[in-house]
PDB file of C-alpha atoms in Angstrom:
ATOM      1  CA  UNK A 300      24.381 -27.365 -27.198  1.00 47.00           C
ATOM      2  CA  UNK A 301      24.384 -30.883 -25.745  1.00 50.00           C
ATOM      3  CA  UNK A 302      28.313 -30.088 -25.102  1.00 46.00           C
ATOM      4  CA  UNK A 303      27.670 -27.058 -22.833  1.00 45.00           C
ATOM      5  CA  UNK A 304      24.501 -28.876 -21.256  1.00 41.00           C
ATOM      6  CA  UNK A 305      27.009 -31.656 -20.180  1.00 42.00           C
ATOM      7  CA  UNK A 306      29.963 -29.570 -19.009  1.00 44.00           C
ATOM      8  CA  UNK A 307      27.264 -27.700 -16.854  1.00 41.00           C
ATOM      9  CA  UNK A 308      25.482 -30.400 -15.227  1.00 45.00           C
ATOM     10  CA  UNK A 309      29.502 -31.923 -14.430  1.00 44.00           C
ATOM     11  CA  UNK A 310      30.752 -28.530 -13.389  1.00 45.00           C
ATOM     12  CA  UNK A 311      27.522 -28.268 -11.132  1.00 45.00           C
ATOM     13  CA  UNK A 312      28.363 -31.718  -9.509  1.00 45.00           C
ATOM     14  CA  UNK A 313      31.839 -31.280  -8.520  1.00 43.00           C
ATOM     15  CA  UNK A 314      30.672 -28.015  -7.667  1.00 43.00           C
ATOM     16  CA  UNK A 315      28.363 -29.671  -4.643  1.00 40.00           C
ATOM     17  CA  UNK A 316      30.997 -32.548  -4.021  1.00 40.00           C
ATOM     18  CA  UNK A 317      33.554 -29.928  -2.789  1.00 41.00           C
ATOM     19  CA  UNK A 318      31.307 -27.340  -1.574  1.00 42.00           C
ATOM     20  CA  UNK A 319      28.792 -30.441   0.849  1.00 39.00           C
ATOM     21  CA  UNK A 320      29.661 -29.423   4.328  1.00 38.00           C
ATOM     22  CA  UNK A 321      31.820 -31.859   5.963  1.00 36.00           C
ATOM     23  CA  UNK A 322      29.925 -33.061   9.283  1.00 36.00           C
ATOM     24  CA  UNK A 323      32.632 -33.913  12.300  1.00 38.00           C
ATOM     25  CA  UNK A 324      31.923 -34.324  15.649  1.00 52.00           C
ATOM     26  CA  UNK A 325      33.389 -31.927  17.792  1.00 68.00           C
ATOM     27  CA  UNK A 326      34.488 -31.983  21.357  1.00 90.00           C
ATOM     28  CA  UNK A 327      34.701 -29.088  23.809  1.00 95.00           C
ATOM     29  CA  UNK A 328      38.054 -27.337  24.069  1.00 96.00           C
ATOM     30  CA  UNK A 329      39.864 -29.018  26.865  1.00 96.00           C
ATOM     31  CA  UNK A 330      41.201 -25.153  27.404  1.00 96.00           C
ATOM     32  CA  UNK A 331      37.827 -24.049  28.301  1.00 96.00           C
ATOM     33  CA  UNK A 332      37.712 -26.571  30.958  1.00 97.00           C
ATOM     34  CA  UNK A 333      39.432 -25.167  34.252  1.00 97.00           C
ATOM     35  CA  UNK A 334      41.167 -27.565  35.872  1.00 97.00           C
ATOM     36  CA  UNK A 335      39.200 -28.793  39.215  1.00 97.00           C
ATOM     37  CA  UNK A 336      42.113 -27.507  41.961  1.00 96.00           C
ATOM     38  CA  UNK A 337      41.044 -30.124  43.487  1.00 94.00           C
ATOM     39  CA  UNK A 338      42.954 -33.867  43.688  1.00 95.00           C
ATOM     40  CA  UNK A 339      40.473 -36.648  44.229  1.00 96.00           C
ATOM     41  CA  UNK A 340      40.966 -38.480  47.580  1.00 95.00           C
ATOM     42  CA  UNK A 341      42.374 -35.447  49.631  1.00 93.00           C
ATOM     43  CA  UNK A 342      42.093 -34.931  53.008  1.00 93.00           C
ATOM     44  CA  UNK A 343      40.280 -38.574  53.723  1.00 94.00           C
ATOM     45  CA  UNK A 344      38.849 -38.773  57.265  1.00 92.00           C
ATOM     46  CA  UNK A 345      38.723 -42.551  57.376  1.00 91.00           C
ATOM     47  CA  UNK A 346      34.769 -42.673  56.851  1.00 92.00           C
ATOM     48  CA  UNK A 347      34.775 -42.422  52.997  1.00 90.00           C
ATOM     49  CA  UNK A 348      35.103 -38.179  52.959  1.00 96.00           C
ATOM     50  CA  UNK A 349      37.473 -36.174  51.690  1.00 96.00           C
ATOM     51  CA  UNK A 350      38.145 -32.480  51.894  1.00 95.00           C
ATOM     52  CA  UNK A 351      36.632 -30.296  49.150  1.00 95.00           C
ATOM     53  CA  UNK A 352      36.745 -26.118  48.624  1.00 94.00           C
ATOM     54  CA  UNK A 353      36.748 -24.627  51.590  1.00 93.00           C
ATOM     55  CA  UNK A 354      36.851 -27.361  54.422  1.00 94.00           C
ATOM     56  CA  UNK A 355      33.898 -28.842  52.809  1.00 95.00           C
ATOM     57  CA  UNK A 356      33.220 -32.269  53.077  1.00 96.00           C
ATOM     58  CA  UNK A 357      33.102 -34.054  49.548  1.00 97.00           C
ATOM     59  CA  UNK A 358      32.820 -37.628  48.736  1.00 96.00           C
ATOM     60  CA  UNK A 359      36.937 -38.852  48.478  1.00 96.00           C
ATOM     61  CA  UNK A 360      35.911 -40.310  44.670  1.00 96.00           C
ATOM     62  CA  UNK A 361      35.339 -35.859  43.505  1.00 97.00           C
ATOM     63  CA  UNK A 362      36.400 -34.717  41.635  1.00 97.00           C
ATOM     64  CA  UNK A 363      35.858 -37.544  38.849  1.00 97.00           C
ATOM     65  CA  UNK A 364      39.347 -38.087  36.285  1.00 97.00           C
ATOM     66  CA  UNK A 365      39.421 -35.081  33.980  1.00 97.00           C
ATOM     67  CA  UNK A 366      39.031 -37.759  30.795  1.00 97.00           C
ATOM     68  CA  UNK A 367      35.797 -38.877  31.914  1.00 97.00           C
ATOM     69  CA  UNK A 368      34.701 -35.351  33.356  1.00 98.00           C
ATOM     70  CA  UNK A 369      35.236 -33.942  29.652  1.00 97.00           C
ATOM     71  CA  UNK A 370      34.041 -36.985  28.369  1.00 97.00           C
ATOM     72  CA  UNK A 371      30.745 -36.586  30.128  1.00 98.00           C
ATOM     73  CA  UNK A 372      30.608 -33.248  29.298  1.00 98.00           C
ATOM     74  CA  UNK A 373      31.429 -33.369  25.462  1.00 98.00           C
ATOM     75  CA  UNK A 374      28.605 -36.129  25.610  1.00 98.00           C
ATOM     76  CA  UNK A 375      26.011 -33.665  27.392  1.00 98.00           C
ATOM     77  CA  UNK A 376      26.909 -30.489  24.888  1.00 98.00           C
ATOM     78  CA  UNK A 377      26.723 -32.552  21.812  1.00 97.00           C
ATOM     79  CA  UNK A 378      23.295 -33.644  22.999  1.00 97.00           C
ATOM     80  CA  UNK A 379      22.259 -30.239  23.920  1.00 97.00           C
ATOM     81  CA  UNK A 380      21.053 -30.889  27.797  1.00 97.00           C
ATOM     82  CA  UNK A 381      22.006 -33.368  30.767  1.00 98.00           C
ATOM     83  CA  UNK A 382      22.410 -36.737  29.228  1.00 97.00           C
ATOM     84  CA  UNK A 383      21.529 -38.425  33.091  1.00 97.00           C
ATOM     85  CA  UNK A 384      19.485 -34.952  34.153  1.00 97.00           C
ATOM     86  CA  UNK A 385      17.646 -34.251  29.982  1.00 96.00           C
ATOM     87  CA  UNK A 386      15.819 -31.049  31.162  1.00 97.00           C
ATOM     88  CA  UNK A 387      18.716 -29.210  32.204  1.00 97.00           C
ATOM     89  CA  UNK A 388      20.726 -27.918  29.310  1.00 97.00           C
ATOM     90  CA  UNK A 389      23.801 -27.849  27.992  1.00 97.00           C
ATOM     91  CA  UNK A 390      25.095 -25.037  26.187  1.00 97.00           C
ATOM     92  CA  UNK A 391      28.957 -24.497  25.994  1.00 97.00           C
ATOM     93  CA  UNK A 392      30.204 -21.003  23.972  1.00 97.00           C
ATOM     94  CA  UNK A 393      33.315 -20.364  23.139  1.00 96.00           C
ATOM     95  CA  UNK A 394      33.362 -16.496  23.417  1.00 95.00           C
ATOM     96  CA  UNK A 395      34.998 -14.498  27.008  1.00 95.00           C
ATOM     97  CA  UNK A 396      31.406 -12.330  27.079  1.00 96.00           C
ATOM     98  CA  UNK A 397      30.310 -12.514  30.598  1.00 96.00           C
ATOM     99  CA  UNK A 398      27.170 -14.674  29.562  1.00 96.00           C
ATOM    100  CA  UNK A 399      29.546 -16.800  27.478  1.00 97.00           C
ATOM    101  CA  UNK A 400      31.311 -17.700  30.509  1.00 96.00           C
ATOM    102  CA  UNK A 401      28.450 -18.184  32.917  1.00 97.00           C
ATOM    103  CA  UNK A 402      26.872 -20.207  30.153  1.00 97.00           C
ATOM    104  CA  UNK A 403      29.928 -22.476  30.500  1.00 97.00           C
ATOM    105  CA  UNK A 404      30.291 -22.651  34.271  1.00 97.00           C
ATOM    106  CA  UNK A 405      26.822 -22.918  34.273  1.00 97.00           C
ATOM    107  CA  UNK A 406      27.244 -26.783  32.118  1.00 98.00           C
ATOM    108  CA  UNK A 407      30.591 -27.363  34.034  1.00 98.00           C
ATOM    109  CA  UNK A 408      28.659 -27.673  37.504  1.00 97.00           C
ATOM    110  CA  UNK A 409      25.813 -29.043  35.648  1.00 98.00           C
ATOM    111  CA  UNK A 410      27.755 -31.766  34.599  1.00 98.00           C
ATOM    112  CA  UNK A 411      29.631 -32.366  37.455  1.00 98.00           C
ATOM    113  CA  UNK A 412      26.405 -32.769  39.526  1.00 97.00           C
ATOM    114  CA  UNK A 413      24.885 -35.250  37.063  1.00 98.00           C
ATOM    115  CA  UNK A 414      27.604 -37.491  36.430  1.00 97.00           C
ATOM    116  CA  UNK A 415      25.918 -40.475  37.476  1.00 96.00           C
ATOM    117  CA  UNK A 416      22.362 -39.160  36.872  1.00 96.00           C
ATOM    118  CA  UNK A 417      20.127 -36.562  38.190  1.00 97.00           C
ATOM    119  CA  UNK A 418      21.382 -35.060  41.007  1.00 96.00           C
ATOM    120  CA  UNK A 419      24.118 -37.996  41.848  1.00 96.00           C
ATOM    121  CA  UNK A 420      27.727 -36.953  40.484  1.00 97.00           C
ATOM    122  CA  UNK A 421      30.215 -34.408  42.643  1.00 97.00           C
ATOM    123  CA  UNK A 422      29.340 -31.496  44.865  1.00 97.00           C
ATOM    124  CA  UNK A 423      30.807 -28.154  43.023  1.00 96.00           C
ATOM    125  CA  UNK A 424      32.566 -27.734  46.768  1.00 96.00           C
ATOM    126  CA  UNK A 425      34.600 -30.707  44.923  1.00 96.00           C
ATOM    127  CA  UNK A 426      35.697 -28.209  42.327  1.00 97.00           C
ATOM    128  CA  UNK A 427      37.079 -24.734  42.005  1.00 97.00           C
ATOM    129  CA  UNK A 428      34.468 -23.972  39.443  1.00 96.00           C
ATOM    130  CA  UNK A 429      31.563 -22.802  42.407  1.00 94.00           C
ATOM    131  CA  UNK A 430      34.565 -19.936  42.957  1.00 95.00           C
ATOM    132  CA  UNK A 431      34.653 -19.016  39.539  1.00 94.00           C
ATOM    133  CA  UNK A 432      30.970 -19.259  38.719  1.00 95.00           C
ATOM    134  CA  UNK A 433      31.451 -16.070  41.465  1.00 95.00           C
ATOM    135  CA  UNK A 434      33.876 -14.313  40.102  1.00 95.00           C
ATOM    136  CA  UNK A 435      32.318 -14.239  36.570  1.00 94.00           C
ATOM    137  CA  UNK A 436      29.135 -12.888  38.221  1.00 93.00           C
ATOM    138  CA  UNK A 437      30.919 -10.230  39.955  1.00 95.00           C
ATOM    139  CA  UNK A 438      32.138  -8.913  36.484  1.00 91.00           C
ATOM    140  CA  UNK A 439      30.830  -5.537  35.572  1.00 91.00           C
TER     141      UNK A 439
END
């Protein structure tokens, strides 16, 4: 009897060793991330603009480095809203659903607007990603 008790109680830990969810912090999928068809410094006029989407006049440091944009925006989805902007959130699915994807464009411009805190980061006409915000929307 004490034999069985024994092998149960050791099955039931390795049991809970191997079967304990591993926690691992995960990043975005850099795939998800369009790039910003956009090269920082383009089109500078001399008085600290640059040209963004559309003739638009963007500040010639937009779009940031893609490393820093998706490590900004990694930061912001594991925390679940804006780090620099909190009340604006952050969600990022993975799935091609139409809300999926304006869920995602939605935190793309999000973060690219709050880089530096609320409201100071890059204009979305800095980005491609105002365009495709669009285009998902005009999806049936």
């Amino acid at each position: 009897m004490k034999f069985s008790t024994v092998i149960l109680f050791a099955t039931a830990a390795v049991s809970s060793v191997y079967a304990a969810p591993t926690l691992q912090a995960r990043g975005v999928d850099p795939s998800l991330v369009p790039d910003f068809g956009i090269q920082a410094g383009a089109g500078a006029d001399g008085h600290g603009n640059c040209v963004g989407i559309n003739g638009v006049l963007i500040p010639c440091s937009c779009p940031p480095p893609r490393d820093q944009f998706i490590a900004a925006l990694n930061a912001n989805v594991a925390a679940g809203h804006m780090v620099n902007n909190p009340p604006i959130g952050a969600p990022f699915p993975t799935g091609n659903s139409k809300p999926e994807q304006q869920a995602r464009i939605s935190t793309l411009l999000s973060t690219l607007q709050n880089l530096h805190g609320p409201g100071v980061g890059c204009p979305a006409a800095a980005t491609v990603y105002g365009k495709l915000q669009q285009q998902i929307n005009a999806l049936p």
